[in-house]
């Protein structure tokens, strides 16, 4: 056991690394040798620890199981050709998990615990990251907080666990996605917690998603719950539309996640000289654009896939197929972001953060 | 170890019962000697078991922690003066947990596993139930389902755990509650899962509730998320208003929980000769009724408290205190329901279910 200035470290006796087939990884199924854990009790975050990756012992009445106090983040670490490890805008994830926590009445986490814990964890498990921008090799990082206090009374917990676990991954999506625009089910309420990266925002999407999957789609594009006239986001992605040569996306709100990749896409598009408009987007205008041919592209943005091109949009009984133009924005923007993430290009934005 | 026709039973070596101070129970903190557990894997619910109450071993990537697939029920068992144990409308809870599960894409549970498991569990732990209608002694029963499959990919789990845990309780609320009507935050979306008894519906309420508690209220009365003009429910209760001699409550919807106590209150009120109106209720009419004195009573209904009289309603910057009239509906209805629950009166509705 060693102790950094902040984090107590207990190393795994034996690495599982040799058993891993890096060419056949299923997203989110394989975890590295270590995990970061920090408990909240007696009104404060206790000493953070890095432990061998292991199962948790938790009471059946832990409040996370009953009242859903659980928030998370998704991040990635990338290895460049020289073997250096990089994070992408990690301060955005740190700020957002605290914003999510605040909305769910979970105590905010300590900045130095987060960064030192993450850094130590990635140093210990750095051999789990393969360089390889082309295959999309990276380490997916999942910070999360859960309410561990036992007790079946509906009130905020007084005990929590902040954890970070990591999975080696390849590219997330392999083909263009087929999406259907929601006209009955909804993801989030006005004045709700749709903007929080909260566990409770996901479970409610699975059933409506299953229904559209039965019709041959992959995901739902969510609309506002009042009129279903405004396009908002997909379940795990923010969404963009290219109408003629303009890239359009809706503003964030208390219903819509403030995606780190979303804001990186906007910045990268502008750097590439693409006109970007952030404003409410109606279902009507996008369907009209699809019908008259001015809808040139559409894509989702998110940490796992960076950009997922949308191949087909369904609405009511109709489907609209999109054929990517030669000057495809999504490919240019994705390459621009990946080059920065993998340290294969300059970083005029200051997005990269070296793990060392 | 013994095996009933369905349920495998492993008894606790020693009961904790002697250590319990039944006169000073904190709601939801003390659990009985046993718990019911049934795992879902390989596409079906496996052999249900009753085990000594114990902590769970669960992977940090279990989907419940990340994507919120978790639903629950609240029920109570009552002991009459002769020592017989009774449940109240348990088939309603069974049907509702499956309805909640369906909305969250969780596999529905088996009816015989539920009833036999519950029956065996209550027989084993029946000494934890004290007769005592006056003190509100009862056994609070918490069936719940959580997604246990490991993996940080946002998709429905393929492995779950259905559990039942039990707490001896006294009365839930001791004084009239002070509620504030929501005019910014919301509990549920149109087309969302507000009608499901899902963990994710609770965590989002804690922060807005904390804000009203800082103003001296106990709970929020939620309104529709579009206009905030319609009164819907409190976080853990459905709500009723008595305007002159009429009892009014809003209909259930995809935003509002279909409360078992709510429908029992309606039936009991009608039996008592009280006129009940189920229709949309506006904030405006209730505030006007509070101002002109025609709002005679208001109360919440739920399993934990049966009925919680509301003493004060806050809206914007004003508060309205309610003084219970002599022919108080809430007291009559509560007594009517409790008498049936404790087998102290006839049960014309067929609500009681004997554990034997």
XYZ file of C-alpha atoms in Angstrom:
712
model
C 0.000 0.000 0.000
C 1.293 3.453 -0.873
C -0.124 6.872 -0.179
C 0.109 9.814 -2.535
C -0.405 13.201 -0.974
C -4.164 12.561 -1.045
C -5.073 9.111 -2.334
C -4.463 5.822 -0.516
C -3.440 3.185 -3.056
C -3.794 -0.618 -2.714
C -2.531 -2.332 -5.822
C -4.000 -5.468 -7.368
C -1.850 -8.532 -6.778
C -2.033 -9.672 -10.342
C -3.113 -7.856 -13.498
C -5.934 -9.272 -15.647
C -4.437 -7.553 -18.684
C -3.046 -10.704 -20.301
C -6.514 -12.228 -20.558
C -7.952 -9.350 -22.588
C -8.558 -9.615 -26.327
C -8.209 -5.976 -27.366
C -9.465 -6.655 -30.877
C -12.827 -7.960 -29.663
C -13.947 -5.701 -26.854
C -17.637 -5.357 -26.118
C -18.303 -1.756 -25.010
C -18.561 -1.412 -21.237
C -18.037 -5.075 -20.318
C -14.311 -5.286 -19.440
C -12.870 -3.386 -16.497
C -9.273 -2.545 -15.623
C -7.358 -3.763 -12.560
C -8.216 -0.863 -10.246
C -11.023 1.404 -9.188
C -11.254 4.716 -7.328
C -13.550 4.910 -4.289
C -14.345 7.738 -1.914
C -17.040 7.536 0.762
C -19.122 10.425 2.041
C -20.189 10.176 5.671
C -20.338 12.316 8.798
C -20.868 15.327 6.547
C -17.716 15.022 4.465
C -15.846 13.087 1.815
C -13.443 10.683 3.527
C -9.942 9.649 2.365
C -10.081 8.646 -1.312
C -8.711 5.218 -2.156
C -7.622 3.240 -5.162
C -8.426 -0.449 -4.703
C -8.235 -3.594 -6.798
C -11.377 -3.695 -8.970
C -13.944 -5.623 -6.958
C -17.615 -6.049 -6.146
C -19.304 -3.769 -3.602
C -20.990 -4.847 -0.403
C -24.132 -2.782 -0.059
C -27.285 -2.951 2.029
C -30.535 -3.931 0.262
C -32.087 -0.766 1.672
C -29.332 1.499 0.247
C -31.155 4.578 -0.990
C -29.798 4.320 -4.524
C -31.957 1.217 -5.029
C -35.132 2.908 -3.820
C -34.888 6.632 -4.498
C -32.463 6.799 -7.390
C -29.817 9.183 -6.110
C -27.195 8.268 -8.721
C -25.294 10.467 -11.175
C -22.437 9.701 -13.530
C -20.053 10.953 -16.174
C -18.536 9.492 -19.305
C -14.982 10.420 -20.260
C -12.176 8.886 -22.283
C -8.401 8.642 -22.005
C -6.391 8.375 -25.225
C -2.824 7.217 -25.832
C -0.764 8.944 -28.504
C 1.852 7.305 -30.738
C 4.586 8.200 -28.251
C 2.733 6.449 -25.438
C 1.562 9.568 -23.628
C -1.923 9.447 -22.065
C -4.412 12.295 -22.534
C -7.785 13.252 -21.182
C -10.231 15.490 -23.056
C -11.656 18.487 -21.167
C -11.862 16.630 -17.821
C -12.708 19.821 -15.920
C -15.998 19.885 -17.863
C -16.890 16.428 -16.547
C -15.887 17.361 -13.033
C -18.054 20.471 -13.108
C -20.962 18.609 -14.646
C -21.007 15.733 -12.176
C -21.214 18.300 -9.397
C -24.004 20.114 -11.235
C -25.859 16.791 -11.591
C -25.219 15.997 -7.928
C -26.571 19.354 -6.814
C -29.833 18.792 -8.727
C -30.230 15.412 -6.997
C -29.266 16.782 -3.593
C -26.026 14.760 -3.499
C -23.032 16.483 -1.883
C -20.601 17.905 -4.444
C -17.227 16.176 -4.771
C -13.774 17.635 -4.025
C -11.835 18.868 -7.069
C -8.414 17.685 -5.859
C -9.774 14.236 -4.933
C -11.211 13.908 -8.416
C -8.138 14.975 -10.370
C -5.550 13.263 -8.209
C -7.658 10.104 -8.018
C -8.184 10.022 -11.773
C -4.534 10.706 -12.455
C -3.311 7.970 -10.103
C -5.846 5.485 -11.424
C -4.820 6.119 -15.031
C -1.131 5.894 -14.177
C -1.702 2.506 -12.528
C -3.837 1.181 -15.377
C -2.096 2.935 -18.285
C -1.140 -0.341 -19.982
C -4.873 -0.916 -20.516
C -4.894 1.960 -22.997
C -3.744 1.084 -26.502
C -2.643 3.772 -28.874
C -4.633 3.520 -32.033
C -6.746 6.386 -33.283
C -7.889 4.397 -36.296
C -9.405 1.517 -34.325
C -10.851 3.994 -31.846
C -8.938 2.370 -28.965
C -9.299 4.334 -25.786
C -10.102 3.916 -22.125
C -13.704 4.737 -21.293
C -13.852 6.275 -17.811
C -16.978 6.170 -15.693
C -17.053 8.401 -12.610
C -20.295 7.946 -10.653
C -21.890 8.676 -7.301
C -24.463 6.498 -5.528
C -26.426 6.915 -2.288
C -25.333 4.066 0.000
C -27.096 4.983 3.231
C -29.438 2.199 4.349
C -33.082 3.088 4.980
C -36.389 3.029 3.113
C -37.526 6.554 3.879
C -37.872 8.917 0.905
C -35.332 11.570 1.867
C -31.829 12.470 0.699
C -29.119 10.076 1.896
C -26.387 11.066 4.333
C -23.918 8.493 2.954
C -22.609 8.181 -0.600
C -19.886 6.516 -2.621
C -18.012 8.349 -5.389
C -16.316 5.869 -7.709
C -14.348 5.770 -10.943
C -14.187 2.586 -12.997
C -12.558 2.174 -16.433
C -13.103 0.011 -19.519
C -10.834 -0.423 -22.525
C -12.946 0.228 -25.639
C -12.903 0.289 -29.385
C -15.170 2.521 -31.498
C -18.734 2.655 -30.153
C -20.996 2.668 -33.195
C -20.084 1.005 -36.398
C -22.850 2.053 -38.771
C -25.119 5.029 -39.397
C -27.951 5.122 -36.907
C -31.656 5.045 -37.656
C -33.603 7.356 -35.375
C -37.295 7.954 -34.841
C -38.767 11.242 -33.647
C -40.853 10.881 -30.474
C -44.478 11.936 -30.708
C -45.858 10.400 -27.510
C -43.187 9.399 -24.992
C -40.825 11.927 -23.431
C -37.437 11.942 -21.755
C -37.632 14.952 -19.442
C -39.975 17.481 -17.858
C -39.733 21.258 -17.774
C -38.316 21.985 -14.342
C -37.192 18.357 -14.088
C -33.679 16.928 -14.079
C -33.174 16.115 -17.771
C -30.056 18.297 -17.785
C -28.468 16.153 -15.059
C -26.506 13.068 -16.050
C -28.639 11.074 -13.639
C -29.338 7.329 -13.695
C -33.069 8.078 -13.543
C -32.962 9.759 -16.953
C -31.973 6.541 -18.703
C -34.260 3.778 -17.404
C -37.360 5.615 -18.654
C -35.999 5.638 -22.196
C -35.544 1.892 -22.591
C -39.191 0.996 -23.148
C -39.915 3.699 -25.775
C -36.582 2.779 -27.400
C -37.588 -0.868 -27.494
C -40.817 0.129 -29.248
C -38.950 1.987 -32.016
C -36.424 -0.843 -32.274
C -39.328 -3.158 -33.037
C -40.002 -0.852 -35.994
C -36.402 -1.139 -37.175
C -34.894 2.020 -35.625
C -31.926 2.242 -33.225
C -32.767 5.242 -31.072
C -35.447 7.790 -30.273
C -34.973 11.499 -30.951
C -36.711 13.122 -28.023
C -38.962 16.125 -28.406
C -40.370 18.536 -25.824
C -42.991 16.859 -23.656
C -45.598 19.601 -24.065
C -46.094 19.820 -27.821
C -43.658 17.298 -29.345
C -42.894 20.061 -31.871
C -39.276 20.720 -30.888
C -36.352 18.356 -31.374
C -34.219 18.017 -28.274
C -31.729 15.147 -27.982
C -31.257 11.430 -28.404
C -30.945 9.270 -25.313
C -27.169 9.208 -25.236
C -26.347 11.967 -27.746
C -27.029 15.615 -28.477
C -28.208 16.138 -32.063
C -27.137 18.293 -35.018
C -28.762 19.002 -38.369
C -27.096 20.407 -41.460
C -29.629 22.350 -43.544
C -27.970 23.468 -46.759
C -24.573 24.591 -45.442
C -25.638 25.623 -41.959
C -25.195 23.407 -38.897
C -28.096 23.715 -36.448
C -28.506 22.417 -32.908
C -30.901 23.304 -30.127
C -29.797 25.194 -27.015
C -29.366 23.321 -23.746
C -32.043 23.733 -21.087
C -33.217 22.065 -17.891
C -34.431 19.227 -20.111
C -31.303 18.798 -22.252
C -27.834 17.576 -21.318
C -25.064 20.149 -21.732
C -22.843 17.731 -23.658
C -19.068 18.191 -23.592
C -18.848 16.719 -27.090
C -21.746 18.969 -28.174
C -19.871 22.120 -27.251
C -16.656 20.718 -28.748
C -18.510 20.033 -32.019
C -19.781 23.615 -32.110
C -16.274 25.009 -31.483
C -14.625 22.676 -34.008
C -17.258 23.428 -36.672
C -16.687 27.148 -36.251
C -12.916 26.625 -36.495
C -13.507 24.737 -39.757
C -15.416 27.750 -41.088
C -18.852 26.133 -40.794
C -21.742 28.415 -39.866
C -23.396 27.148 -36.662
C -26.797 28.220 -35.385
C -27.864 27.359 -31.820
C -31.630 27.809 -31.601
C -34.815 25.853 -31.118
C -35.308 23.335 -33.925
C -38.805 22.304 -34.965
C -39.798 18.862 -36.161
C -41.682 20.595 -38.981
C -38.662 22.397 -40.433
C -36.467 19.290 -40.319
C -39.091 17.115 -41.983
C -39.629 19.811 -44.648
C -35.863 20.023 -45.164
C -35.699 16.238 -45.481
C -38.513 16.334 -48.025
C -37.095 19.158 -50.161
C -33.515 17.879 -50.038
C -31.992 20.718 -48.020
C -31.311 18.422 -45.022
C -27.814 17.335 -46.042
C -26.694 15.600 -42.832
C -27.662 14.858 -39.287
C -25.621 13.380 -36.483
C -25.487 12.793 -32.763
C -22.610 13.786 -30.498
C -21.439 12.087 -27.331
C -18.358 10.873 -25.471
C -18.651 7.232 -26.443
C -18.890 7.731 -30.212
C -17.772 11.392 -30.586
C -20.063 11.655 -33.635
C -22.661 9.145 -34.837
C -23.977 9.947 -38.306
C -27.712 9.504 -38.667
C -28.650 7.539 -41.774
C -32.417 7.530 -41.441
C -34.957 9.693 -39.640
C -38.413 8.312 -38.990
C -41.417 10.464 -38.152
C -44.959 9.137 -37.819
C -45.353 6.654 -40.673
C -42.607 8.038 -42.913
C -38.845 7.550 -43.077
C -36.257 9.837 -44.611
C -32.880 8.480 -45.706
C -29.915 10.808 -45.674
C -27.032 10.411 -48.122
C -23.844 12.007 -46.849
C -22.543 14.741 -49.168
C -18.904 14.797 -50.327
C -17.955 17.688 -48.054
C -19.420 15.770 -45.108
C -19.344 17.971 -41.997
C -19.594 15.097 -39.530
C -16.455 13.404 -40.849
C -14.456 16.659 -40.814
C -15.560 17.600 -37.317
C -14.991 14.101 -35.960
C -11.473 13.979 -37.410
C -10.715 17.438 -36.006
C -11.783 16.364 -32.499
C -10.120 12.930 -32.617
C -6.840 14.462 -33.807
C -6.834 16.649 -30.717
C -7.902 13.786 -28.439
C -5.096 11.517 -29.705
C -2.499 14.319 -29.733
C -2.181 14.067 -33.499
C -2.794 17.774 -34.078
C -2.295 21.074 -32.327
C -4.821 21.961 -29.655
C -5.722 25.636 -30.096
C -8.598 25.225 -27.616
C -6.567 23.903 -24.669
C -8.785 20.787 -24.473
C -6.074 18.178 -23.843
C -4.952 17.268 -20.330
C -1.867 15.104 -19.958
C -1.847 12.288 -17.405
C 1.607 12.098 -15.845
C -32.985 -25.267 4.952
C -36.545 -26.125 3.987
C -38.333 -25.837 0.694
C -41.960 -24.857 0.294
C -43.554 -25.832 -2.970
C -41.886 -22.833 -4.581
C -39.639 -20.911 -2.208
C -36.309 -22.140 -0.812
C -36.007 -21.024 2.814
C -32.770 -20.524 4.792
C -33.558 -19.360 8.306
C -31.506 -16.882 10.311
C -29.525 -18.590 13.078
C -30.519 -16.036 15.658
C -33.276 -13.431 15.688
C -32.427 -9.748 16.222
C -35.886 -9.210 17.665
C -34.781 -8.905 21.286
C -32.629 -5.882 20.497
C -35.496 -3.845 19.036
C -37.127 -0.992 20.934
C -40.615 -1.033 19.434
C -41.572 2.209 21.116
C -38.816 4.192 19.430
C -38.657 3.026 15.857
C -37.303 5.373 13.191
C -39.261 4.781 9.974
C -37.397 2.557 7.529
C -34.237 2.002 9.579
C -34.826 -1.384 11.250
C -35.161 -4.574 9.218
C -36.511 -7.985 10.191
C -34.540 -11.241 10.280
C -35.248 -12.372 6.734
C -35.495 -11.133 3.167
C -36.938 -12.515 -0.052
C -34.684 -12.677 -3.117
C -35.309 -13.874 -6.657
C -32.806 -13.444 -9.480
C -33.651 -12.979 -13.142
C -31.124 -14.404 -15.577
C -31.013 -16.487 -18.750
C -34.377 -15.004 -19.668
C -36.332 -16.102 -16.596
C -36.903 -15.680 -12.897
C -34.909 -18.313 -11.012
C -35.888 -20.170 -7.814
C -37.084 -17.635 -5.214
C -35.354 -17.771 -1.846
C -35.824 -16.492 1.650
C -32.457 -15.731 3.261
C -31.255 -14.203 6.504
C -31.319 -10.409 6.054
C -27.899 -9.471 4.737
C -25.910 -7.101 2.561
C -25.728 -7.665 -1.198
C -22.589 -8.246 -3.219
C -22.972 -6.283 -6.415
C -20.657 -5.141 -9.187
C -19.798 -1.419 -9.361
C -20.959 -1.473 -12.988
C -24.385 -2.959 -12.116
C -26.836 -1.145 -14.352
C -29.024 0.062 -11.483
C -26.193 2.395 -10.435
C -25.796 3.890 -13.897
C -29.103 3.694 -15.735
C -31.620 3.631 -12.922
C -33.634 0.511 -13.669
C -35.219 0.234 -10.216
C -38.872 0.053 -9.188
C -40.503 -0.587 -5.845
C -43.693 -0.912 -3.857
C -44.778 0.089 -0.383
C -47.160 -2.204 1.531
C -47.998 -2.908 5.127
C -48.901 -5.957 7.197
C -51.122 -5.453 10.254
C -51.727 -7.679 13.263
C -55.180 -7.795 14.776
C -55.984 -8.220 18.479
C -56.216 -11.998 18.030
C -52.708 -12.121 16.551
C -53.752 -12.725 12.956
C -51.668 -11.009 10.268
C -53.314 -9.123 7.396
C -52.208 -7.479 4.177
C -54.142 -4.685 2.494
C -54.960 -5.105 -1.194
C -51.647 -6.840 -2.026
C -52.796 -7.750 -5.532
C -52.816 -3.997 -6.300
C -49.152 -3.747 -5.353
C -48.286 -6.824 -7.347
C -50.009 -5.466 -10.429
C -48.457 -2.035 -10.011
C -44.867 -3.232 -9.623
C -45.272 -5.110 -12.882
C -46.749 -2.012 -14.516
C -43.779 0.013 -13.247
C -41.386 -2.690 -14.424
C -42.909 -2.727 -17.881
C -42.457 1.046 -18.268
C -38.774 0.667 -17.319
C -38.302 -2.376 -19.537
C -37.754 -4.679 -16.552
C -39.181 -8.215 -16.892
C -42.464 -8.656 -15.033
C -42.441 -10.855 -11.932
C -44.284 -14.134 -11.364
C -47.526 -13.864 -9.379
C -47.080 -17.125 -7.432
C -43.465 -16.277 -6.549
C -44.652 -12.932 -5.193
C -47.545 -14.200 -3.085
C -45.899 -17.345 -1.798
C -42.654 -15.481 -1.084
C -44.469 -12.713 0.757
C -46.569 -15.168 2.728
C -43.578 -17.281 3.801
C -41.549 -14.202 4.694
C -44.339 -12.809 6.864
C -44.909 -16.138 8.560
C -41.211 -16.354 9.444
C -41.051 -12.757 10.698
C -44.551 -12.477 12.165
C -43.254 -11.770 15.671
C -41.887 -8.500 14.299
C -45.457 -7.259 13.861
C -47.086 -5.824 16.981
C -50.788 -5.484 17.208
C -51.641 -1.932 18.021
C -53.838 0.120 15.774
C -53.585 3.121 18.043
C -49.803 3.418 17.940
C -49.856 2.672 14.222
C -47.696 -0.433 14.715
C -47.345 -2.390 11.518
C -44.776 -4.010 9.300
C -43.773 -1.868 6.370
C -43.017 -4.115 3.376
C -40.748 -3.030 0.556
C -40.756 -5.156 -2.589
C -38.278 -3.836 -5.168
C -36.481 -4.788 -8.354
C -33.002 -3.670 -9.384
C -30.906 -4.237 -12.505
C -27.827 -6.174 -11.404
C -26.189 -6.958 -14.739
C -22.660 -5.534 -14.906
C -21.776 -3.214 -17.780
C -21.677 0.510 -18.525
C -23.599 0.512 -21.778
C -26.936 2.355 -21.795
C -29.276 -0.503 -22.607
C -31.759 -2.587 -20.602
C -30.168 -5.128 -18.284
C -30.494 -8.875 -18.784
C -30.092 -9.625 -15.052
C -32.238 -8.387 -12.157
C -32.933 -9.018 -8.523
C -36.482 -8.944 -7.098
C -36.392 -8.518 -3.329
C -38.718 -7.976 -0.397
C -37.444 -6.441 2.832
C -39.529 -5.496 5.883
C -39.355 -2.894 8.659
C -41.405 -2.698 11.852
C -42.905 0.807 12.008
C -45.017 3.116 14.090
C -47.120 5.936 12.603
C -45.332 7.824 9.810
C -46.288 11.461 10.282
C -47.079 12.964 13.620
C -48.248 16.463 12.746
C -50.149 18.230 9.997
C -47.909 18.841 7.006
C -47.042 22.168 5.459
C -46.934 21.975 1.675
C -45.877 24.409 -1.031
C -47.286 24.424 -4.558
C -44.579 24.074 -7.234
C -44.334 26.910 -9.741
C -40.960 26.142 -11.307
C -39.695 22.619 -10.636
C -41.567 19.517 -11.785
C -41.778 15.855 -10.888
C -42.772 14.214 -14.154
C -43.098 14.728 -17.893
C -46.043 14.060 -20.178
C -45.181 10.733 -21.772
C -42.609 10.130 -19.039
C -42.677 7.595 -16.220
C -44.221 9.609 -13.381
C -46.939 6.964 -13.028
C -44.325 4.276 -12.337
C -43.140 3.738 -8.778
C -39.578 4.098 -10.031
C -36.506 5.108 -8.046
C -35.764 7.796 -10.625
C -38.968 9.666 -9.734
C -37.755 10.369 -6.207
C -34.163 11.634 -6.444
C -35.233 14.587 -8.585
C -37.647 15.765 -5.900
C -35.118 16.084 -3.091
C -33.525 19.354 -4.196
C -36.808 21.237 -4.832
C -38.077 19.796 -1.530
C -34.976 21.056 0.250
C -35.640 24.531 -1.158
C -39.196 24.606 0.240
C -37.982 23.143 3.529
C -35.659 26.138 3.823
C -38.833 28.246 3.647
C -40.440 26.226 6.451
C -42.521 23.732 4.445
C -42.364 19.924 4.583
C -43.236 18.880 1.059
C -43.883 20.140 -2.450
C -47.265 19.778 -4.139
C -46.345 19.106 -7.731
C -48.128 20.738 -10.636
C -48.120 19.905 -14.344
C -44.775 20.761 -15.939
C -46.266 22.708 -18.842
C -48.318 25.417 -17.171
C -47.993 24.781 -13.406
C -51.754 25.482 -13.317
C -52.920 21.987 -12.301
C -52.336 20.311 -8.942
C -51.069 16.761 -9.302
C -49.530 15.007 -6.294
C -47.045 15.339 -3.482
C -43.791 13.422 -3.676
C -44.941 10.454 -1.623
C -48.706 11.082 -1.500
C -51.685 11.648 -3.760
C -53.692 14.727 -2.723
C -57.291 15.509 -1.863
C -59.133 18.786 -1.323
C -62.445 19.273 0.428
C -64.230 22.302 -1.017
C -67.406 22.920 0.973
C -68.660 19.343 1.379
C -67.219 17.854 -1.766
C -63.988 15.850 -1.843
C -61.931 16.510 -4.979
C -58.869 14.767 -6.350
C -57.244 14.768 -9.761
C -57.373 11.747 -12.057
C -54.281 9.587 -12.467
C -52.282 9.936 -15.677
C -48.878 9.013 -17.056
C -47.482 11.672 -14.724
C -49.342 10.668 -11.555
C -49.024 7.549 -9.403
C -52.128 5.378 -9.266
C -52.056 5.147 -5.466
C -53.621 2.147 -3.731
C -54.459 4.326 -0.742
C -55.822 6.982 -3.128
C -58.381 4.593 -4.588
C -59.179 3.221 -1.130
C -59.815 6.770 0.112
C -62.215 7.394 -2.778
C -64.107 4.141 -2.085
C -64.226 4.727 1.679
C -65.383 8.332 1.252
C -68.208 7.191 -0.999
C -69.161 4.512 1.515
C -69.299 7.225 4.176
C -71.710 9.192 1.984
C -69.197 11.836 0.968
C -69.490 13.201 -2.555
C -66.239 12.625 -4.437
C -65.236 14.335 -7.660
C -62.293 13.026 -9.686
C -61.279 15.733 -12.148
C -58.464 18.125 -12.937
C -57.899 20.539 -10.072
C -56.524 24.004 -10.765
C -54.207 25.920 -8.476
C -56.447 28.943 -9.042
C -59.622 27.311 -7.705
C -57.901 25.912 -4.624
C -56.251 29.235 -3.778
C -59.600 31.011 -4.279
C -61.303 28.410 -2.073
C -58.610 28.917 0.577
C -59.136 32.674 0.393
C -62.950 32.571 0.575
C -63.044 29.889 3.256
C -64.647 27.135 1.202
C -61.477 25.001 1.350
C -62.332 23.053 4.489
C -59.633 20.387 4.421
C -56.807 18.990 2.386
C -54.797 15.823 2.859
C -52.352 13.461 1.240
C -52.822 9.707 0.928
C -50.157 7.013 0.874
C -49.240 3.627 2.284
C -46.856 4.884 4.950
C -49.233 7.372 6.591
C -52.616 6.313 5.121
C -53.733 9.950 5.398
C -51.611 12.999 6.223
C -53.692 16.096 6.938
C -52.320 19.253 5.362
C -52.202 22.153 7.808
C -50.774 24.844 5.574
C -50.621 25.424 1.838
C -48.053 27.844 0.455
C -48.263 29.385 -3.007
C -45.890 32.034 -4.310
C -45.411 34.423 -1.383
C -48.604 33.563 0.497
C -49.558 30.834 2.947
C -53.016 29.548 3.789
C -53.674 27.780 7.088
C -56.434 25.199 7.238
C -58.415 24.563 10.416
C -59.987 21.127 10.462
C -63.778 21.260 10.749
C -65.649 19.179 13.345
C -66.932 16.679 10.777
C -63.384 16.185 9.575
C -63.403 13.927 6.493
C -59.766 12.895 6.783
C -60.208 11.485 10.299
C -63.360 9.551 9.328
C -61.801 8.108 6.184
C -58.560 7.225 7.944
C -60.401 5.425 10.729
C -62.513 3.560 8.190
C -59.456 2.324 6.342
C -57.425 1.519 9.473
C -60.324 -0.457 10.958
C -60.327 -2.650 7.883
C -56.519 -2.918 7.826
C -56.397 -4.022 11.501
C -59.409 -6.331 11.164
C -61.396 -4.191 13.590
C -64.350 -3.793 11.240
C -66.110 -5.643 8.477
C -64.513 -5.466 5.069
C -67.283 -4.911 2.510
C -64.679 -4.210 -0.178
C -62.700 -7.460 0.125
C -59.486 -5.519 0.755
C -58.027 -7.693 3.521
C -55.776 -10.660 2.750
C -54.904 -13.021 5.560
C -51.363 -14.314 5.937
C -51.475 -17.919 7.035
